[in-house]
Short mmCIF file of C-alpha atoms in Angstrom, two decimals:
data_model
loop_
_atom_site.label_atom_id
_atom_site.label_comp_id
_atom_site.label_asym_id
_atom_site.label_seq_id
_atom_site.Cartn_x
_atom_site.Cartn_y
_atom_site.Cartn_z
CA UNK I 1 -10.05 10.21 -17.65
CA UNK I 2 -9.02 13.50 -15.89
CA UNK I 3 -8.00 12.51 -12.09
CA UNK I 4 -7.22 14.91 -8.88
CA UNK I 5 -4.30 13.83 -6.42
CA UNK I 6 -5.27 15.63 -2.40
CA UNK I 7 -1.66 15.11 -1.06
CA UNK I 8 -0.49 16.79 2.47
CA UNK I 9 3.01 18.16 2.60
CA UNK I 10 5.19 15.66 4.03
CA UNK I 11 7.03 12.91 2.14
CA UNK I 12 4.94 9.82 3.46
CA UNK I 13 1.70 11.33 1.77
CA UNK I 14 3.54 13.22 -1.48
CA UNK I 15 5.91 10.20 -2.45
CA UNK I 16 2.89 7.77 -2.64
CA UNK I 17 1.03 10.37 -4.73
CA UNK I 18 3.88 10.89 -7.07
CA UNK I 19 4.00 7.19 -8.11
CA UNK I 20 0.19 6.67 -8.32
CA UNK I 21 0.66 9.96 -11.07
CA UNK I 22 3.41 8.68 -12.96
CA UNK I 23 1.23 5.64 -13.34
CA UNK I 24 -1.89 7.27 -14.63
CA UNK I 25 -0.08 9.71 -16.78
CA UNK I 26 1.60 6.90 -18.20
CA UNK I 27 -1.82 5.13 -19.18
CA UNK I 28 -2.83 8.45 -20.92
CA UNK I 29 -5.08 10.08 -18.06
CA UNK I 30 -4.79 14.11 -16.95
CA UNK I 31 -3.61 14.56 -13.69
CA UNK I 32 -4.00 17.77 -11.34
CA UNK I 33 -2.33 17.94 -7.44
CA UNK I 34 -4.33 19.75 -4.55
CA UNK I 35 -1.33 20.55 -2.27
CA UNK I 36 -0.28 22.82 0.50
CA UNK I 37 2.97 25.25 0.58
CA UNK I 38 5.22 22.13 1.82
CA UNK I 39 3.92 20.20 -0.71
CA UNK I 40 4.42 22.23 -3.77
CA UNK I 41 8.22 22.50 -2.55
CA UNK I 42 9.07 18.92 -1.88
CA UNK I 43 11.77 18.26 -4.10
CA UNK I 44 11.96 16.08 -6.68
CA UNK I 45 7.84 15.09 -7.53
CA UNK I 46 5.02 16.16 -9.46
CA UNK I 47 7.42 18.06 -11.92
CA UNK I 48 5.10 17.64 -14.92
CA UNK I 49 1.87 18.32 -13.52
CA UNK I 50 -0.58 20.86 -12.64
CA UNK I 51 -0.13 21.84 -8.45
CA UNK I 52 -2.60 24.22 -7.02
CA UNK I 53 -1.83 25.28 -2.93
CA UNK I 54 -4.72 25.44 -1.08
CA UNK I 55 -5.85 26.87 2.52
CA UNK I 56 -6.23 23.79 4.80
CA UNK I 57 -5.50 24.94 8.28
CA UNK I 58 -4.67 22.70 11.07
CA UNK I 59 -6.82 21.22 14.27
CA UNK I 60 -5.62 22.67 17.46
CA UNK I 61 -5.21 26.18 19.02
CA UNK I 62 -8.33 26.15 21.26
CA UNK I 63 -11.27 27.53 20.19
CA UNK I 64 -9.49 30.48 17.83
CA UNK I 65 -7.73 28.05 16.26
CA UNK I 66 -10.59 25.55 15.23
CA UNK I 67 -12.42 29.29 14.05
CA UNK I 68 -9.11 29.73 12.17
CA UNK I 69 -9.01 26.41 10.85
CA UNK I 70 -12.36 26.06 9.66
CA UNK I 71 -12.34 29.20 7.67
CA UNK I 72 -9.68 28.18 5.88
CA UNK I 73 -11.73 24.79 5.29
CA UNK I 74 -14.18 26.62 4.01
CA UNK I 75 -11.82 28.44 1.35
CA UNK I 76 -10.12 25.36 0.65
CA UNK I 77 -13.25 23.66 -0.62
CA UNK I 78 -15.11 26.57 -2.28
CA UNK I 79 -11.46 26.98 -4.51
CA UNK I 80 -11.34 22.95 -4.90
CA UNK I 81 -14.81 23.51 -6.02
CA UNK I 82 -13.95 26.43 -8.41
CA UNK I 83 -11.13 23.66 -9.73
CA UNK I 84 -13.21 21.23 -10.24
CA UNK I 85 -15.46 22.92 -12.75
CA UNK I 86 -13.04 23.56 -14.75
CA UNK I 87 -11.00 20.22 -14.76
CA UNK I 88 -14.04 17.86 -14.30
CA UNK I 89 -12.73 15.27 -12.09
CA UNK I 90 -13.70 11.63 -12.79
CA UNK I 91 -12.55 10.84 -9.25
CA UNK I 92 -10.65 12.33 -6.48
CA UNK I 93 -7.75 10.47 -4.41
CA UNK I 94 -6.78 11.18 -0.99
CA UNK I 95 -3.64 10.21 0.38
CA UNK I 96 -3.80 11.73 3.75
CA UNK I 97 -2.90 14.89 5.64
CA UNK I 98 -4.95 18.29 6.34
CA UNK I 99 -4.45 20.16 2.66
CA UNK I 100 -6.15 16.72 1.66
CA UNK I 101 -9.07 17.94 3.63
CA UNK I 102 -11.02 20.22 1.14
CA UNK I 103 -10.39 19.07 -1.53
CA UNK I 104 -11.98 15.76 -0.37
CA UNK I 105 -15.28 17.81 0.83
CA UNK I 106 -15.72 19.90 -2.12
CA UNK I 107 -15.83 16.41 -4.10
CA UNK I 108 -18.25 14.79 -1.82
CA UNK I 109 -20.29 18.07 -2.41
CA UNK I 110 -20.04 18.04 -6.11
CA UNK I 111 -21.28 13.84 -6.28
CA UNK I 112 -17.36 13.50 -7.69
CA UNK I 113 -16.48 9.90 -6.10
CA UNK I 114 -13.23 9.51 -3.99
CA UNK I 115 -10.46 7.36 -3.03
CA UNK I 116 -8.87 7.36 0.27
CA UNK I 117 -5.44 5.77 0.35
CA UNK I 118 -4.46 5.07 3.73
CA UNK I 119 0.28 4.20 4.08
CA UNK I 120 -0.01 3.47 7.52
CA UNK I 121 -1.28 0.51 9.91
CA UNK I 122 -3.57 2.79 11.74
CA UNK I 123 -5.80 4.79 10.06
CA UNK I 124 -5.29 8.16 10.02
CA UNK I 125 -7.61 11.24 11.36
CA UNK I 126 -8.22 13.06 7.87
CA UNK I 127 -8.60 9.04 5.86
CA UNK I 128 -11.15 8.56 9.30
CA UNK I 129 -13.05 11.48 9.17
CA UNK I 130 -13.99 10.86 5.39
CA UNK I 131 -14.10 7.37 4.98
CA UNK I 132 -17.98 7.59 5.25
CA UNK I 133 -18.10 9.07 2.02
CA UNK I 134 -15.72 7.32 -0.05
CA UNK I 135 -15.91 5.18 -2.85
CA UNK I 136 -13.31 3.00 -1.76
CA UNK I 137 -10.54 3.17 0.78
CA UNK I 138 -7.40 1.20 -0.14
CA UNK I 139 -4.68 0.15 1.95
CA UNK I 140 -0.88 -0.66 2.90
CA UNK I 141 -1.02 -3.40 4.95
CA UNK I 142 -3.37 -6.34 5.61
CA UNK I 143 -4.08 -5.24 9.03
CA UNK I 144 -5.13 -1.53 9.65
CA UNK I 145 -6.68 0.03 12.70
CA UNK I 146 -9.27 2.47 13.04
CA UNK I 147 -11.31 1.85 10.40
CA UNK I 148 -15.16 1.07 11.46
CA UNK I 149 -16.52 -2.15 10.52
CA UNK I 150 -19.08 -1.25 8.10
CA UNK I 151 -16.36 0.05 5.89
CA UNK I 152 -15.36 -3.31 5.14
CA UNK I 153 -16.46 -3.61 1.52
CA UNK I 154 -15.46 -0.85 0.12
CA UNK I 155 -11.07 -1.87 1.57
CA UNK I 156 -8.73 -2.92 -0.58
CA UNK I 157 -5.30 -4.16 -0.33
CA UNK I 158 -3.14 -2.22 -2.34
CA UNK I 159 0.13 -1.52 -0.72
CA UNK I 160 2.00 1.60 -0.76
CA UNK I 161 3.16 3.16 -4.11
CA UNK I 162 7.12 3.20 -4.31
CA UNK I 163 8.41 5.01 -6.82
CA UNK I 164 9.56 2.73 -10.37
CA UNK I 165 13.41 2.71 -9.43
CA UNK I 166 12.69 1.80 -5.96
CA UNK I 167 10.51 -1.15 -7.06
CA UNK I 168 12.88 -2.39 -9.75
CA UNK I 169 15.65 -2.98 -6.57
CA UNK I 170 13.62 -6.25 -5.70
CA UNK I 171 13.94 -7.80 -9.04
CA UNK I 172 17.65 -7.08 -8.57
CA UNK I 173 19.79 -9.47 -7.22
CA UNK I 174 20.85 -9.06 -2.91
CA UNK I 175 24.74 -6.97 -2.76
CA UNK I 176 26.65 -9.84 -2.35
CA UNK I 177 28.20 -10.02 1.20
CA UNK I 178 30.45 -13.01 2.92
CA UNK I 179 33.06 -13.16 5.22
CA UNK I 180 35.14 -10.67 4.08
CA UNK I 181 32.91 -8.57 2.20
CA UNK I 182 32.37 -4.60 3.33
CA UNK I 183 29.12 -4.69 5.41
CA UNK I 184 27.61 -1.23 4.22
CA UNK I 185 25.11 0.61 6.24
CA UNK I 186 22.27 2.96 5.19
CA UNK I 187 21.01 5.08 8.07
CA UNK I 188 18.00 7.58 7.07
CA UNK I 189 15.51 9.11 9.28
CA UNK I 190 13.56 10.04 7.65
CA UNK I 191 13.14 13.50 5.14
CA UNK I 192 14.88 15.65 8.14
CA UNK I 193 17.26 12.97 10.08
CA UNK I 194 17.31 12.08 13.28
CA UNK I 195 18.75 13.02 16.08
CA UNK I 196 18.80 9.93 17.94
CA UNK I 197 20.41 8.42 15.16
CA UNK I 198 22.82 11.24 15.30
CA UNK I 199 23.40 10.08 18.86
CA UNK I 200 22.88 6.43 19.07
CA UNK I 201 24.53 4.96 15.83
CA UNK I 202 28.40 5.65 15.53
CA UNK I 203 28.37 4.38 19.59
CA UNK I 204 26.41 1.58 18.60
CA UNK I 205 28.76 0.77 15.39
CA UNK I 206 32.17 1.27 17.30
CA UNK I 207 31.02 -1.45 19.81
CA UNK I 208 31.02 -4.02 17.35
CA UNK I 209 33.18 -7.41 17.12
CA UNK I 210 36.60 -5.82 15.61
CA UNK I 211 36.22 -8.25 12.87
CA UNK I 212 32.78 -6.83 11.58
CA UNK I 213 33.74 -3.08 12.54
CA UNK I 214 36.74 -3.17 10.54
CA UNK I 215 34.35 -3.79 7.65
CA UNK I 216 31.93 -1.47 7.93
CA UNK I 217 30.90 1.14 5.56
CA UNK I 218 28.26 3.86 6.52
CA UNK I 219 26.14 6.09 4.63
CA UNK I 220 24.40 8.15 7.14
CA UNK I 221 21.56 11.27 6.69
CA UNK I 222 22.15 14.12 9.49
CA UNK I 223 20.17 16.57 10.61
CA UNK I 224 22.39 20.09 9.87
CA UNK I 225 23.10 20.66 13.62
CA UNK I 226 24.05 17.11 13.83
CA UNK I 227 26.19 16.68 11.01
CA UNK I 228 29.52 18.19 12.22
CA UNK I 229 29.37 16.21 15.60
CA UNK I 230 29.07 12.73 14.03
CA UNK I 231 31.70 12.93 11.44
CA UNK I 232 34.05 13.76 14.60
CA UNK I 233 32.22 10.57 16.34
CA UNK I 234 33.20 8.11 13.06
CA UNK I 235 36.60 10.23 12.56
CA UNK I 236 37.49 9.20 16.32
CA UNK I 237 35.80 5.32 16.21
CA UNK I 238 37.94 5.22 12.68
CA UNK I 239 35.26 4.02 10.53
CA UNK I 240 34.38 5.20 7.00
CA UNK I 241 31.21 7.17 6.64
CA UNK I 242 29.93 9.30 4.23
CA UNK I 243 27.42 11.63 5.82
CA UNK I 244 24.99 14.42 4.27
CA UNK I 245 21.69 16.11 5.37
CA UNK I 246 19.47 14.94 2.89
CA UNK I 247 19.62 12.26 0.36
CA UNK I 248 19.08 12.88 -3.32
CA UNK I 249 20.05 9.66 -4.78
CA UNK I 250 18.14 7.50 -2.12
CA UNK I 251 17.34 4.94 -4.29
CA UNK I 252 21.11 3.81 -5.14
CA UNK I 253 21.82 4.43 -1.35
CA UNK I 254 19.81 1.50 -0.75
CA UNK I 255 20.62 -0.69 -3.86
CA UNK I 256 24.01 -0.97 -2.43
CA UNK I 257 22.90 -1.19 1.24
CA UNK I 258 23.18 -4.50 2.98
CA UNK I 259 21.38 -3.10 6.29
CA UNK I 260 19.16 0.00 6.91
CA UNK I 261 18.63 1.82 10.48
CA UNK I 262 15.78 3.76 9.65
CA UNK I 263 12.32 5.13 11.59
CA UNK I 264 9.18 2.97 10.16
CA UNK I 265 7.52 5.44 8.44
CA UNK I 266 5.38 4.61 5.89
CA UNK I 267 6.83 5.49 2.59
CA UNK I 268 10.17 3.93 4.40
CA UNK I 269 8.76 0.55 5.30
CA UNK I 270 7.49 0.20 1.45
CA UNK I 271 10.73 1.04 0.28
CA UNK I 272 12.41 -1.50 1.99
CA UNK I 273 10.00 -4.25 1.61
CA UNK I 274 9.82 -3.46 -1.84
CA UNK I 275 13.97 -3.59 -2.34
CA UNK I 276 14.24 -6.50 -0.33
CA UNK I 277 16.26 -4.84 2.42
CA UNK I 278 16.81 -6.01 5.65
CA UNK I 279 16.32 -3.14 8.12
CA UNK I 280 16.27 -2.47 12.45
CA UNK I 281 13.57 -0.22 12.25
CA UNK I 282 13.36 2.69 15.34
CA UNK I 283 9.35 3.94 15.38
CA UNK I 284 8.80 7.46 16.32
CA UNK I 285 7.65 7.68 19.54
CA UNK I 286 5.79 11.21 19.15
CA UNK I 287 3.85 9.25 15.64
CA UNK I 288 0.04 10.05 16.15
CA UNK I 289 -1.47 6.71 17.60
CA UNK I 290 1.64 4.63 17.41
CA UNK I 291 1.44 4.03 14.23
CA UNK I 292 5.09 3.38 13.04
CA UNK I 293 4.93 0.95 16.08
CA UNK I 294 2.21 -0.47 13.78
CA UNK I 295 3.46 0.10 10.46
CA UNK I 296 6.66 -2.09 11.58
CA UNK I 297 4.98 -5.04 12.20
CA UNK I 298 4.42 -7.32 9.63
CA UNK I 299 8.38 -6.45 8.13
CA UNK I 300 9.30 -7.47 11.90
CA UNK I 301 7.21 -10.87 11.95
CA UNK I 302 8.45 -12.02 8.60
CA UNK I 303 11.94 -11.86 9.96
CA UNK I 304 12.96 -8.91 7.42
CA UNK I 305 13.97 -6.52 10.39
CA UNK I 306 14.01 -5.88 13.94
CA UNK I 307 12.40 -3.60 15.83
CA UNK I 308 13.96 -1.79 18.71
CA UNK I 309 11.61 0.94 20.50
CA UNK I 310 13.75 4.35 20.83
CA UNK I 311 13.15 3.72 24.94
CA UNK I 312 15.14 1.07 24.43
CA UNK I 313 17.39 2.04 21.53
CA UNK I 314 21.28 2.39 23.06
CA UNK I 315 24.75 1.55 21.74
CA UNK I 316 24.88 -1.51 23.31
CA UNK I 317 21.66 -3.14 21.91
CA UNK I 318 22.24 -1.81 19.09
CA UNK I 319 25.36 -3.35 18.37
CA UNK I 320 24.11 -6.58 19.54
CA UNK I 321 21.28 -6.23 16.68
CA UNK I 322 23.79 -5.97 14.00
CA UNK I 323 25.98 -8.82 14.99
CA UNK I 324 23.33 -11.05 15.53
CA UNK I 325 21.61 -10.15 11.65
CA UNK I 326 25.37 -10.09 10.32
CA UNK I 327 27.21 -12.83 11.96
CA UNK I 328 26.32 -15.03 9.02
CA UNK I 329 26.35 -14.34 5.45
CA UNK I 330 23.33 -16.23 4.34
CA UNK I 331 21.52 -15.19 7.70
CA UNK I 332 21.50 -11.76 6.23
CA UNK I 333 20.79 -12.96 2.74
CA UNK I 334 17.82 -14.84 4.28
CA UNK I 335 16.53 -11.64 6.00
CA UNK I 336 16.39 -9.65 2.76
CA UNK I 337 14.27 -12.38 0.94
CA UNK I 338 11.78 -12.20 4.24
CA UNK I 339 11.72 -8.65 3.61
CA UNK I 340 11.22 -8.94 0.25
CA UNK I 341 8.70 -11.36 1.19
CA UNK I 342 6.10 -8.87 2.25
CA UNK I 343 6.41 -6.09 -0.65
CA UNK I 344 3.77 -5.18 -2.86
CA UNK I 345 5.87 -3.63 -5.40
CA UNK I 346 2.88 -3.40 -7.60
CA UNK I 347 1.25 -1.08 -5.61
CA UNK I 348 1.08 2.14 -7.92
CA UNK I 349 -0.12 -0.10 -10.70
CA UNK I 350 -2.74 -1.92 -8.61
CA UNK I 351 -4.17 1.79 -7.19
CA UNK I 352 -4.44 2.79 -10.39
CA UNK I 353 -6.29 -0.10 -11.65
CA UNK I 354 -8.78 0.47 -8.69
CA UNK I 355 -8.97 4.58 -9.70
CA UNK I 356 -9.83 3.43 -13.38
CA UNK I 357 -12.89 1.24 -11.45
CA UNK I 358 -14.14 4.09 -9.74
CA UNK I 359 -13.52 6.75 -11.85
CA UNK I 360 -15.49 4.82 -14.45
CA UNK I 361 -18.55 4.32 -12.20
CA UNK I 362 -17.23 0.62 -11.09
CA UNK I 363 -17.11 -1.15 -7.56
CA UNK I 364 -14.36 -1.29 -6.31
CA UNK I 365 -13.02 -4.80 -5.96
CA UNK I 366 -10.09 -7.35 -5.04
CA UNK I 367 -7.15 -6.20 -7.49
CA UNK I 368 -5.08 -8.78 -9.26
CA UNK I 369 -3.36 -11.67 -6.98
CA UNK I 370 -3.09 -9.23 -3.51
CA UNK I 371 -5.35 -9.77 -0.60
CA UNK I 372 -8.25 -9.03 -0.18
CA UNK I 373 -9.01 -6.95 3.63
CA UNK I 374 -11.42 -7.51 6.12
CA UNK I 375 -12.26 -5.58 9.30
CA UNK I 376 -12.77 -7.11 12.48
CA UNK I 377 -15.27 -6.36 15.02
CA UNK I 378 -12.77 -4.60 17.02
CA UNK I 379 -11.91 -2.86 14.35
CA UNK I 380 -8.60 -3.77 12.38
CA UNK I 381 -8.09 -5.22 9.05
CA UNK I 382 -7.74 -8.90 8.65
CA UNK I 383 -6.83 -10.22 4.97
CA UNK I 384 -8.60 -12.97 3.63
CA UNK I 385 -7.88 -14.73 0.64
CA UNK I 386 -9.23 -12.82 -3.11
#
């Protein structure tokens, strides 16, 4: 079957995408990405396969801006429609963001059936504004918010696609760590740092116990501006970190990690679940709806991580945090296998499964031993057994 990806720019909605195309390609199907400019540079993904850029636009402006934006709409969906004849799409999937937008429409114009895949806890305005005509939306988490409740049959529990090295860390055992052991640190956030971080974290690490800060060993993503000010923070505090403003071999980062600081993005929160990495997780306060607030959640009530909110996020707390989740050994051990607890590490294979339903003219159903969602009446997604 031929398949088309609609992926926004940013790494939560182009990492996803890349893993659910590695899968198909590896079962034999064609695969064609509907991007934006940001999306055609993100490094790394969708190296062997077909990316077109189209004219999305973005909501806001006043009303210039909406003219501006729905012109380009308009574009964007008579070229995705132009595309289509020529590839012949058995199904389009979504995974979010405004280039996602036409390309969506032009398929719902054309009869082609689509796929929504929603990463976060709370729905998202492109995934809401077409969920009415989708096949099937699938999902990250058990519970997710802003979805109406008619839309309940056509949900399904997937999880978030990871990519294949990422997903092998859980079948890996924990780095062991004991008394004497180097605690090592992995702070990200995110694809262009965080200040915060940049702010909070070598304070927060050179108030710890002597006998844990002694230990510690940091790996820590900066943004540029921030970089040259926190390796003068850890050069002062005495404590070994290797710092760099983005990370290109993320995936061994966190094999050897015994504890992430991180934001609770989407593609993050999957990563970590599906490693088995325990994590204090910092949501974004500026995140549309809350939704790293949200997406933090179930990691949180497992007892894989803590979350602090960034109102509340200081050098002190902080530092309390990582005593209290490193103080014992097996406490931290624990932590990783209640992380690990809630990872779908499956989740590119299981998406794919459910394209291959729809594509071929299928309901979409309950995939293998996940969850099956339901939504409320208020709204949210509550899983029920498949």
């Amino acid at each position: 079957m031929n398949f088309v990806l609609a992926a926004g720019g940013t790494g939560g909605h182009m990492v996803p995408a890349h893993a659910l195309a590695a899968e198909l390609k590896s079962r034999g199907h064609g695969v064609l990405l509907i991007t934006d400019e940001r999306g055609a540079r993100f490094p790394g993904l969708f190296k062997d396969v077909p990316v077109h850029i189209l004219p999305a636009g973005r909501i806001g402006g006043g009303p210039l801006g909406w003219l501006r934006t729905a012109r380009a709409v308009m574009r964007g969906r008579g070229e995705a429609k132009r595309i289509y004849k020529e590839h012949t799409p058995d199904a389009v999937i979504g995974f979010g963001g405004y280039a996602a937008f036409p390309a969506l429409l032009a398929a719902s114009a054309m009869n082609i059936p689509t796929i929504l895949h929603e990463q976060n806890a709370v729905a998202g305005r492109t995934n809401r504004l077409l969920a009415g005509d989708a096949a099937a939306l699938a999902t990250a988490y058990d519970q997710v918010e802003r979805y109406r409740p008619s839309y309940k049959a056509k949900i399904v529990l997937v999880g978030n696609p990871v990519r294949e090295i990422v997903s092998r860390l859980g079948e890996l055992p924990y780095p062991p760590f004991d008394e004497i052991a180097p605690l090592k640190i992995l702070v990200t956030g995110g694809s262009q740092g965080a200040s915060i971080f940049a702010d909070v974290v070598p304070e927060g690490l050179g108030k710890l116990q002597p006998w844990l800060r002694r230990r510690l060993q940091v790996v820590q993503q900066c943004r540029p501006d921030d970089i040259d000010a926190v390796r003068d923070r850890y050069a002062r505090l005495g404590i070994p970190a290797e710092l760099m403003t983005y990370i290109e071999d993320l995936p061994e980062k966190l094999g050897d990690a015994h504890l992430v600081i991180a934001r609770a993005g989407a593609s993050t929160v999957a990563e970590l679940t599906a490693a088995g990495r325990p994590a204090i997780l910092v949501p974004y306060p500026a995140a549309t709806d809350d939704h790293q607030t949200a997406n933090a959640r179930e990691m949180t009530a497992a007892g894989g991580a803590r979350t602090i909110q960034q109102s509340g996020f200081t050098p002190d707390v902080l530092a309390r945090q990582i005593e209290a989740m490193a103080a014992d050994p097996v406490a931290l051990s624990n932590a990783a296998s209640r992380a690990l607890s809630v990872g779908r590490p499956h989740a590119a294979r299981d998406l794919a499964d459910l394209v291959e339903r729809v594509g071929g003219g299928l309901a979409p159903i309950a995939i293998g031993p996940a969850l099956t969602p339901r939504v409320t009446s208020d709204g949210p997604v509550e899983a029920l057994p498949a």
